[in-house]
PDB file of C-alpha atoms in Angstrom:
ATOM      1  CA  MET F  29      11.184 -15.076  10.871  1.00 50.00           C
ATOM      2  CA  CYS F  30      10.164 -14.131  14.406  1.00 50.00           C
ATOM      3  CA  SER F  31      11.575 -15.258  17.754  1.00 51.00           C
ATOM      4  CA  THR F  32      10.537 -14.245  21.246  1.00 54.00           C
ATOM      5  CA  ALA F  33      12.547 -14.282  24.468  1.00 56.00           C
ATOM      6  CA  THR F  34      11.942 -13.012  27.981  1.00 61.00           C
ATOM      7  CA  CYS F  35      12.448  -9.297  27.328  1.00 68.00           C
ATOM      8  CA  TYR F  36      12.228  -8.877  23.549  1.00 70.00           C
ATOM      9  CA  THR F  37      10.819 -10.087  20.242  1.00 79.00           C
ATOM     10  CA  ARG F  38      13.126 -10.277  17.206  1.00 80.00           C
ATOM     11  CA  VAL F  39      11.871 -10.096  13.617  1.00 84.00           C
ATOM     12  CA  ILE F  40      14.455 -10.987  10.942  1.00 86.00           C
ATOM     13  CA  CYS F  41      13.727  -9.431   7.540  1.00 87.00           C
ATOM     14  CA  GLN F  42      14.991 -10.845   4.235  1.00 87.00           C
ATOM     15  CA  SER F  43      13.153  -9.314   1.316  1.00 86.00           C
ATOM     16  CA  ASP F  44      13.445  -7.483  -1.993  1.00 89.00           C
ATOM     17  CA  VAL F  45      10.262  -5.627  -1.021  1.00 90.00           C
ATOM     18  CA  PRO F  46      10.783  -2.390   0.977  1.00 91.00           C
ATOM     19  CA  VAL F  47       9.866  -2.545   4.681  1.00 90.00           C
ATOM     20  CA  PHE F  48       8.264   0.134   6.891  1.00 89.00           C
ATOM     21  CA  ILE F  49       9.181  -0.074  10.589  1.00 88.00           C
ATOM     22  CA  PRO F  50       7.200   1.746  13.324  1.00 86.00           C
ATOM     23  CA  SER F  51       8.832   3.876  16.005  1.00 85.00           C
ATOM     24  CA  THR F  52       7.992   1.243  18.647  1.00 84.00           C
ATOM     25  CA  ALA F  53      10.651  -1.114  17.226  1.00 86.00           C
ATOM     26  CA  HIS F  54      14.457  -0.979  17.377  1.00 88.00           C
ATOM     27  CA  VAL F  55      16.190  -1.499  14.029  1.00 91.00           C
ATOM     28  CA  LEU F  56      19.421  -3.532  13.861  1.00 92.00           C
ATOM     29  CA  VAL F  57      21.224  -3.443  10.513  1.00 92.00           C
ATOM     30  CA  GLU F  58      23.288  -6.606  10.053  1.00 92.00           C
ATOM     31  CA  GLY F  59      23.370  -6.680   6.250  1.00 93.00           C
ATOM     32  CA  LYS F  60      25.405  -5.055   3.524  1.00 94.00           C
ATOM     33  CA  ASN F  61      24.245  -2.472   0.952  1.00 94.00           C
ATOM     34  CA  VAL F  62      21.201  -1.475   3.024  1.00 94.00           C
ATOM     35  CA  SER F  63      19.262   1.740   2.335  1.00 92.00           C
ATOM     36  CA  ILE F  64      17.677   3.318   5.429  1.00 91.00           C
ATOM     37  CA  TYR F  65      15.199   6.183   5.002  1.00 90.00           C
ATOM     38  CA  THR F  66      14.721   7.870   8.352  1.00 87.00           C
ATOM     39  CA  PRO F  67      13.589  11.277   9.606  1.00 84.00           C
ATOM     40  CA  SER F  68      15.991  13.412  11.602  1.00 79.00           C
ATOM     41  CA  SER F  69      13.918  12.630  14.718  1.00 80.00           C
ATOM     42  CA  SER F  70      15.218   9.036  14.615  1.00 82.00           C
ATOM     43  CA  HIS F  71      18.165   7.971  16.755  1.00 81.00           C
ATOM     44  CA  VAL F  72      20.902   6.584  14.465  1.00 84.00           C
ATOM     45  CA  VAL F  73      23.728   4.855  16.369  1.00 81.00           C
ATOM     46  CA  PHE F  74      27.082   3.587  15.134  1.00 71.00           C
ATOM     47  CA  LYS F  75      30.473   3.500  16.818  1.00 65.00           C
ATOM     48  CA  PRO F  76      32.671   6.607  16.395  1.00 60.00           C
ATOM     49  CA  ASP F  77      35.445   4.484  14.875  1.00 59.00           C
ATOM     50  CA  ASP F  78      33.155   3.374  12.037  1.00 52.00           C
ATOM     51  CA  SER F  79      34.524   4.601   8.728  1.00 54.00           C
ATOM     52  CA  GLU F  80      32.452   6.990   6.666  1.00 55.00           C
ATOM     53  CA  SER F  81      32.802   4.627   3.707  1.00 62.00           C
ATOM     54  CA  ARG F  82      30.848   1.967   5.624  1.00 80.00           C
ATOM     55  CA  ILE F  83      27.930   4.122   6.824  1.00 82.00           C
ATOM     56  CA  ARG F  84      27.089   7.093   4.607  1.00 82.00           C
ATOM     57  CA  ARG F  85      24.537   9.831   5.319  1.00 80.00           C
ATOM     58  CA  LYS F  86      22.688  11.755   2.628  1.00 82.00           C
ATOM     59  CA  PRO F  87      19.737  14.193   2.689  1.00 79.00           C
ATOM     60  CA  ARG F  88      16.645  13.115   0.775  1.00 73.00           C
ATOM     61  CA  SER F  89      12.984  14.008   0.299  1.00 64.00           C
ATOM     62  CA  PRO F  90      10.538  11.296   1.395  1.00 61.00           C
ATOM     63  CA  GLU F  91       9.210   9.073  -1.371  1.00 70.00           C
ATOM     64  CA  VAL F  92       7.544   6.263   0.562  1.00 74.00           C
ATOM     65  CA  PRO F  93       5.810   3.900  -1.868  1.00 77.00           C
ATOM     66  CA  GLU F  94       2.051   3.617  -1.468  1.00 78.00           C
ATOM     67  CA  GLU F  95       2.004  -0.024  -2.564  1.00 81.00           C
ATOM     68  CA  GLY F  96       4.480  -2.866  -2.795  1.00 84.00           C
ATOM     69  CA  ILE F  97       5.778  -2.292   0.740  1.00 85.00           C
ATOM     70  CA  VAL F  98       5.707  -4.505   3.837  1.00 86.00           C
ATOM     71  CA  VAL F  99       4.479  -2.722   6.966  1.00 85.00           C
ATOM     72  CA  ILE F 100       5.520  -4.251  10.270  1.00 83.00           C
ATOM     73  CA  TYR F 101       2.880  -3.767  12.944  1.00 78.00           C
ATOM     74  CA  ALA F 102       4.116  -4.155  16.504  1.00 73.00           C
ATOM     75  CA  ALA F 103       2.517  -3.329  19.826  1.00 72.00           C
ATOM     76  CA  ASP F 104       4.307  -0.805  22.022  1.00 74.00           C
ATOM     77  CA  MET F 105       5.966  -3.260  24.386  1.00 74.00           C
ATOM     78  CA  ARG F 106       7.839  -0.567  26.324  1.00 72.00           C
ATOM     79  CA  LYS F 107       5.021  -0.351  28.856  1.00 77.00           C
ATOM     80  CA  PHE F 108       5.783  -4.003  29.697  1.00 76.00           C
ATOM     81  CA  ASN F 109       9.553  -3.330  29.935  1.00 77.00           C
ATOM     82  CA  GLU F 110      10.050  -5.280  26.714  1.00 79.00           C
ATOM     83  CA  TRP F 111      11.040  -4.280  23.185  1.00 79.00           C
ATOM     84  CA  VAL F 112      10.764  -5.370  19.556  1.00 84.00           C
ATOM     85  CA  GLN F 113      13.923  -5.630  17.429  1.00 86.00           C
ATOM     86  CA  VAL F 114      13.793  -5.775  13.622  1.00 89.00           C
ATOM     87  CA  VAL F 115      16.965  -7.229  12.051  1.00 91.00           C
ATOM     88  CA  ILE F 116      17.738  -6.014   8.527  1.00 93.00           C
ATOM     89  CA  THR F 117      19.748  -8.215   6.134  1.00 93.00           C
ATOM     90  CA  ASP F 118      21.574  -7.651   2.813  1.00 94.00           C
ATOM     91  CA  ASN F 119      20.342  -5.326   0.045  1.00 94.00           C
ATOM     92  CA  MET F 120      17.181  -4.183   1.821  1.00 94.00           C
ATOM     93  CA  LYS F 121      15.365  -0.863   1.589  1.00 93.00           C
ATOM     94  CA  VAL F 122      13.892   0.251   4.937  1.00 92.00           C
ATOM     95  CA  TYR F 123      11.640   3.185   5.858  1.00 90.00           C
ATOM     96  CA  CYS F 124      11.594   4.162   9.541  1.00 88.00           C
ATOM     97  CA  GLU F 125       8.922   6.134  11.340  1.00 84.00           C
ATOM     98  CA  GLY F 126      10.074   9.216  13.259  1.00 78.00           C
ATOM     99  CA  GLY F 127      11.497   8.377  16.681  1.00 78.00           C
ATOM    100  CA  SER F 128      12.927   4.996  15.641  1.00 80.00           C
ATOM    101  CA  SER F 129      16.284   3.787  16.959  1.00 87.00           C
ATOM    102  CA  VAL F 130      18.640   2.414  14.282  1.00 90.00           C
ATOM    103  CA  TYR F 131      21.781   0.454  15.253  1.00 90.00           C
ATOM    104  CA  PHE F 132      24.521  -0.958  13.008  1.00 90.00           C
ATOM    105  CA  SER F 133      26.496  -4.169  13.514  1.00 88.00           C
ATOM    106  CA  PRO F 134      30.286  -3.926  12.966  1.00 85.00           C
ATOM    107  CA  ASN F 135      30.183  -5.611   9.537  1.00 86.00           C
ATOM    108  CA  SER F 136      27.146  -3.859   8.071  1.00 90.00           C
ATOM    109  CA  THR F 137      27.271  -1.313   5.250  1.00 90.00           C
ATOM    110  CA  ALA F 138      24.492   1.178   4.614  1.00 91.00           C
ATOM    111  CA  THR F 139      23.400   4.524   3.282  1.00 90.00           C
ATOM    112  CA  VAL F 140      21.243   6.516   5.698  1.00 89.00           C
ATOM    113  CA  TYR F 141      18.953   8.948   3.912  1.00 88.00           C
ATOM    114  CA  GLN F 142      17.927  11.681   6.374  1.00 83.00           C
ATOM    115  CA  LEU F 143      14.419  12.656   5.334  1.00 73.00           C
ATOM    116  CA  LEU F 144      13.427  16.285   5.435  1.00 58.00           C
ATOM    117  CA  LYS F 145      10.184  15.519   7.306  1.00 56.00           C
ATOM    118  CA  ASN F 146       8.711  12.658   9.327  1.00 51.00           C
ATOM    119  CA  VAL F 147       7.444   9.580   7.522  1.00 48.00           C
ATOM    120  CA  VAL F 148       3.935   8.430   8.395  1.00 48.00           C
TER     121      VAL F 148
END
């Protein structure tokens, strides 16, 4: 699902198929049991009072599938003072390109796998 407003475009993902998100998009995790694969160059944001049991971090080597993955293509809207937000729902597996920004809603649960090198 995609919606557009004055300063942003929002893409809501609901899929059993893994999703690859480019660095030009902001990622908002609203679901539970989400797996995020992101390089250390990505900006991962959650409130300091979030419990470690809700958002876990683990190191991992990149194993991005070569097929059976949805790739979201989005123009770099920053030059127009706009942005693209990708909303992640329950039980999804997400691969982020280096430089992505990943945010967590208060009720989300996730495991963040810090990749040892950039994904591209």
